[in-house]
Short mmCIF file of C-alpha atoms in Angstrom, two decimals:
data_model
loop_
_atom_site.label_atom_id
_atom_site.label_comp_id
_atom_site.label_asym_id
_atom_site.label_seq_id
_atom_site.Cartn_x
_atom_site.Cartn_y
_atom_site.Cartn_z
CA ASP A 1 51.12 12.12 157.19
CA ILE A 2 48.52 9.38 157.43
CA GLN A 3 48.90 7.42 160.64
CA MET A 4 48.20 3.68 160.65
CA THR A 5 47.33 1.99 163.92
CA GLN A 6 47.14 -1.78 164.31
CA SER A 7 45.54 -3.80 167.06
CA PRO A 8 46.39 -5.84 168.90
CA SER A 9 50.16 -5.34 169.06
CA SER A 10 50.55 -9.02 169.77
CA LEU A 11 48.39 -12.07 170.11
CA SER A 12 48.71 -15.75 170.75
CA ALA A 13 46.36 -18.29 169.20
CA SER A 14 46.10 -22.02 168.62
CA VAL A 15 46.34 -23.96 165.39
CA GLY A 16 42.93 -23.96 163.74
CA ASP A 17 41.79 -20.73 165.38
CA ARG A 18 40.29 -17.85 163.43
CA VAL A 19 42.45 -14.76 163.90
CA THR A 20 41.64 -11.15 163.09
CA ILE A 21 44.04 -8.20 163.04
CA THR A 22 42.69 -4.67 162.76
CA CYS A 23 44.24 -1.65 161.08
CA ARG A 24 42.88 1.88 161.35
CA ALA A 25 43.92 4.88 159.27
CA SER A 26 43.91 8.42 160.63
CA GLN A 27 41.91 9.54 157.59
CA SER A 28 40.04 7.85 154.79
CA ILE A 29 42.30 5.93 152.42
CA SER A 30 39.55 4.33 150.31
CA SER A 31 40.82 0.79 149.61
CA TYR A 32 44.52 1.69 149.31
CA LEU A 33 45.56 -0.70 152.04
CA ASN A 34 48.14 -3.47 151.82
CA TRP A 35 49.21 -6.25 154.20
CA TYR A 36 52.62 -7.85 154.68
CA GLN A 37 53.93 -10.79 156.67
CA GLN A 38 57.42 -10.76 158.16
CA LYS A 39 59.27 -13.57 159.86
CA PRO A 40 62.35 -12.96 162.04
CA GLY A 41 65.48 -12.15 160.07
CA ARG A 42 63.59 -12.09 156.77
CA ALA A 43 62.30 -9.40 154.46
CA PRO A 44 58.57 -8.68 154.53
CA LYS A 45 56.41 -10.72 152.23
CA PHE A 46 53.50 -9.17 150.38
CA VAL A 47 50.12 -10.75 151.21
CA ILE A 48 47.16 -8.54 150.22
CA TYR A 49 46.69 -5.37 148.16
CA ALA A 50 43.71 -3.07 147.66
CA ALA A 51 42.37 -4.15 151.05
CA SER A 52 41.06 -7.51 149.88
CA SER A 53 42.97 -8.81 146.84
CA LEU A 54 45.09 -11.81 147.69
CA GLN A 55 48.59 -12.08 146.24
CA SER A 56 49.06 -15.08 143.98
CA GLY A 57 50.39 -18.04 145.93
CA VAL A 58 49.16 -16.85 149.31
CA PRO A 59 46.96 -19.46 151.01
CA SER A 60 43.24 -18.83 150.77
CA ARG A 61 42.89 -18.91 154.56
CA PHE A 62 44.13 -15.31 154.42
CA SER A 63 41.58 -12.63 153.62
CA GLY A 64 41.28 -8.89 153.94
CA SER A 65 38.37 -6.50 154.17
CA GLY A 66 37.49 -2.88 154.83
CA SER A 67 37.51 0.52 153.23
CA GLY A 68 37.77 4.10 154.35
CA THR A 69 39.53 4.02 157.71
CA ASP A 70 38.93 0.53 159.11
CA PHE A 71 40.46 -2.67 157.79
CA THR A 72 40.95 -6.24 158.90
CA LEU A 73 43.24 -9.14 158.05
CA THR A 74 41.71 -12.52 158.87
CA ILE A 75 43.32 -15.94 158.99
CA SER A 76 40.44 -18.41 158.92
CA SER A 77 42.29 -21.43 160.30
CA LEU A 78 45.65 -20.66 161.83
CA GLN A 79 48.59 -22.81 160.79
CA PRO A 80 52.04 -23.09 162.42
CA ASP A 81 53.66 -21.38 159.42
CA ASP A 82 51.54 -18.26 160.06
CA SER A 83 53.62 -17.29 163.08
CA ALA A 84 55.00 -13.89 162.07
CA THR A 85 54.58 -10.15 162.44
CA TYR A 86 51.94 -8.61 160.20
CA TYR A 87 52.01 -5.02 158.96
CA CYS A 88 49.40 -2.92 157.23
CA GLN A 89 50.49 -0.11 154.89
CA GLN A 90 48.60 2.67 153.14
CA SER A 91 49.34 3.62 149.56
CA TYR A 92 46.73 6.36 149.28
CA ARG A 93 49.27 9.15 149.54
CA THR A 94 52.99 9.58 150.05
CA PRO A 95 54.66 9.31 152.42
CA TYR A 96 53.45 5.74 152.43
CA THR A 97 53.10 4.66 156.04
CA PHE A 98 52.97 1.35 157.89
CA GLY A 99 51.24 0.21 161.02
CA GLN A 100 53.46 -0.66 163.97
CA GLY A 101 52.95 -4.39 163.42
CA THR A 102 51.07 -7.23 165.08
CA LYS A 103 53.13 -10.13 166.36
CA LEU A 104 51.23 -13.38 165.99
CA GLU A 105 52.40 -16.37 167.98
CA ILE A 106 51.16 -19.94 167.94
CA LYS A 107 50.27 -21.43 171.33
CA GLU B 1 61.38 -15.35 139.34
CA ALA B 2 61.95 -11.77 140.41
CA GLN B 3 65.06 -11.22 142.48
CA LEU B 4 66.33 -8.09 144.19
CA VAL B 5 69.76 -8.01 145.82
CA GLU B 6 70.89 -5.02 147.87
CA SER B 7 74.50 -4.12 148.57
CA GLY B 8 76.58 -1.23 149.83
CA GLY B 9 75.60 -1.14 153.48
CA GLY B 10 78.11 -0.84 156.27
CA LEU B 11 79.43 1.26 159.13
CA VAL B 12 79.77 4.99 158.48
CA GLN B 13 80.46 7.95 160.74
CA PRO B 14 77.85 10.65 161.31
CA GLY B 15 77.99 13.16 158.48
CA GLY B 16 79.36 10.56 156.11
CA SER B 17 78.01 9.17 152.87
CA LEU B 18 77.08 5.78 151.52
CA ARG B 19 75.59 4.52 148.26
CA LEU B 20 73.28 1.54 148.27
CA SER B 21 72.62 -0.55 145.18
CA CYS B 22 69.82 -2.93 144.36
CA ALA B 23 70.43 -5.35 141.49
CA ALA B 24 67.28 -6.63 139.84
CA SER B 25 66.85 -9.78 137.80
CA GLY B 26 64.12 -12.08 136.54
CA PHE B 27 61.70 -9.36 135.50
CA SER B 28 61.40 -6.31 133.29
CA PHE B 29 63.01 -3.80 135.66
CA SER B 30 62.34 -0.77 133.47
CA THR B 31 58.55 -1.21 133.74
CA TYR B 32 58.31 -1.04 137.54
CA TRP B 33 58.30 1.74 140.06
CA MET B 34 60.92 1.04 142.73
CA HIS B 35 61.12 1.99 146.39
CA TRP B 36 63.48 2.03 149.33
CA VAL B 37 62.04 1.05 152.72
CA ARG B 38 64.01 0.91 155.95
CA GLN B 39 63.47 -0.92 159.20
CA THR B 40 64.72 -0.30 162.69
CA PRO B 41 63.82 -2.37 165.75
CA GLY B 42 62.33 0.62 167.47
CA LYS B 43 60.33 2.21 164.64
CA GLY B 44 59.33 -0.69 162.45
CA LEU B 45 59.00 -0.25 158.69
CA VAL B 46 59.45 3.22 157.24
CA TRP B 47 59.09 4.17 153.59
CA VAL B 48 62.06 6.21 152.37
CA SER B 49 61.75 7.01 148.68
CA ARG B 50 60.32 5.96 145.31
CA ILE B 51 61.22 6.39 141.68
CA LYS B 52 59.09 6.00 138.57
CA SER B 53 59.85 3.28 136.06
CA ASP B 54 61.60 5.65 133.64
CA GLY B 55 63.29 7.68 136.39
CA SER B 56 61.33 10.82 135.58
CA SER B 57 59.71 11.21 138.98
CA THR B 58 61.04 10.80 142.52
CA THR B 59 59.51 11.25 145.96
CA TYR B 60 61.11 11.28 149.41
CA ALA B 61 60.13 11.05 153.04
CA ASP B 62 60.63 14.37 154.81
CA SER B 63 63.22 12.77 157.09
CA VAL B 64 65.61 12.17 154.17
CA LYS B 65 64.68 14.93 151.74
CA GLY B 66 67.72 16.93 150.71
CA ARG B 67 70.12 14.26 152.01
CA PHE B 68 69.20 11.13 150.06
CA THR B 69 68.90 10.71 146.30
CA ILE B 70 67.19 7.80 144.60
CA SER B 71 68.15 6.93 141.04
CA ARG B 72 68.11 4.02 138.63
CA ASP B 73 69.96 2.70 135.63
CA ASN B 74 67.52 0.69 133.55
CA ALA B 75 70.27 -0.48 131.23
CA LYS B 76 72.01 -2.09 134.22
CA ASN B 77 68.78 -3.16 135.98
CA THR B 78 69.97 -1.41 139.11
CA LEU B 79 68.41 0.92 141.65
CA TYR B 80 70.50 3.24 143.82
CA LEU B 81 70.18 5.25 147.00
CA GLN B 82 72.84 7.89 147.57
CA MET B 83 72.84 8.79 151.25
CA ASN B 84 74.67 11.93 152.40
CA SER B 85 74.92 13.74 155.73
CA LEU B 86 74.08 10.53 157.52
CA ARG B 87 72.75 10.65 161.05
CA ALA B 88 72.53 8.08 163.82
CA GLU B 89 68.78 7.85 163.23
CA ASP B 90 69.43 6.62 159.68
CA THR B 91 70.73 3.37 161.16
CA ALA B 92 68.51 0.63 159.79
CA VAL B 93 68.18 -2.29 157.44
CA TYR B 94 67.43 -0.86 154.00
CA TYR B 95 65.25 -2.82 151.59
CA CYS B 96 64.54 -2.17 147.95
CA ALA B 97 61.10 -3.17 146.76
CA ARG B 98 59.33 -3.57 143.44
CA ASP B 99 55.99 -1.85 142.84
CA PRO B 100 53.80 -2.89 139.90
CA ASP B 101 51.54 0.18 140.20
CA LEU B 102 48.74 -2.15 139.21
CA TYR B 103 45.75 -0.87 137.27
CA SER B 104 42.57 -2.51 138.50
CA SER B 105 38.92 -1.49 138.49
CA GLY B 106 39.72 1.99 137.26
CA ARG B 107 42.46 2.72 139.79
CA TYR B 108 46.21 2.38 140.14
CA TYR B 109 47.35 0.43 143.20
CA SER B 110 50.84 0.75 144.60
CA PHE B 111 52.31 -1.97 146.79
CA PHE B 112 55.63 -3.60 147.58
CA GLU B 113 55.31 -6.81 145.63
CA SER B 114 58.87 -8.12 145.95
CA TRP B 115 61.59 -7.22 148.42
CA GLY B 116 65.34 -7.68 148.56
CA GLN B 117 67.03 -9.34 151.52
CA GLY B 118 68.08 -5.97 152.95
CA THR B 119 71.41 -4.31 153.69
CA LEU B 120 72.37 -2.95 157.11
CA VAL B 121 73.48 0.65 157.44
CA THR B 122 75.01 1.64 160.77
CA VAL B 123 75.78 5.29 161.45
CA SER B 124 78.05 5.58 164.45
CA SER B 125 81.33 7.11 165.51
#
């Protein structure tokens, strides 16, 4: 199975900050990397597919980059509503696997 | 707007069975791949199974292979997960998710575009 590792596991940042979350795959997955946002008690919400393609309706402050084994999710100017746990997920090969999550808190 | 509503979760004893349902509305269900994903506090999100739009192909995680069966009824716009020989480690919130298997730039991309609200399965004596 392809292992996905996110860093950091948690972070705290202020409104307006630029935030970057990293996701690393245990082998090359080309650009088959997706990002999700999950708030407590809610289902995950799809944010980015194919490493860098933003889902319709997602604010443009969110962006994704990377290919191969190393990927990043960036929030250019953090907003209070961005407080959530973020997960990366590979769709290169089944079993599809997720990172362990990054909990983002607003200071 | 696409809507997915899971049902069928509950408390079941180890070794027991349960069937989850996922009712779809607001989109053309028969044109989408569908998945089950589960979540436990300790292990995060775990992909369980997928089924092709016409039901002709299914795939399972090793942890559930031989015990779980995914199926769909496109006439009823409903996805199912039959869970047999349940174990304590199957305890989780189970989500169904829609996958457009999007064709872009010469490739097909799979992702979980819409999710249900989840249904809790507890396996305990």
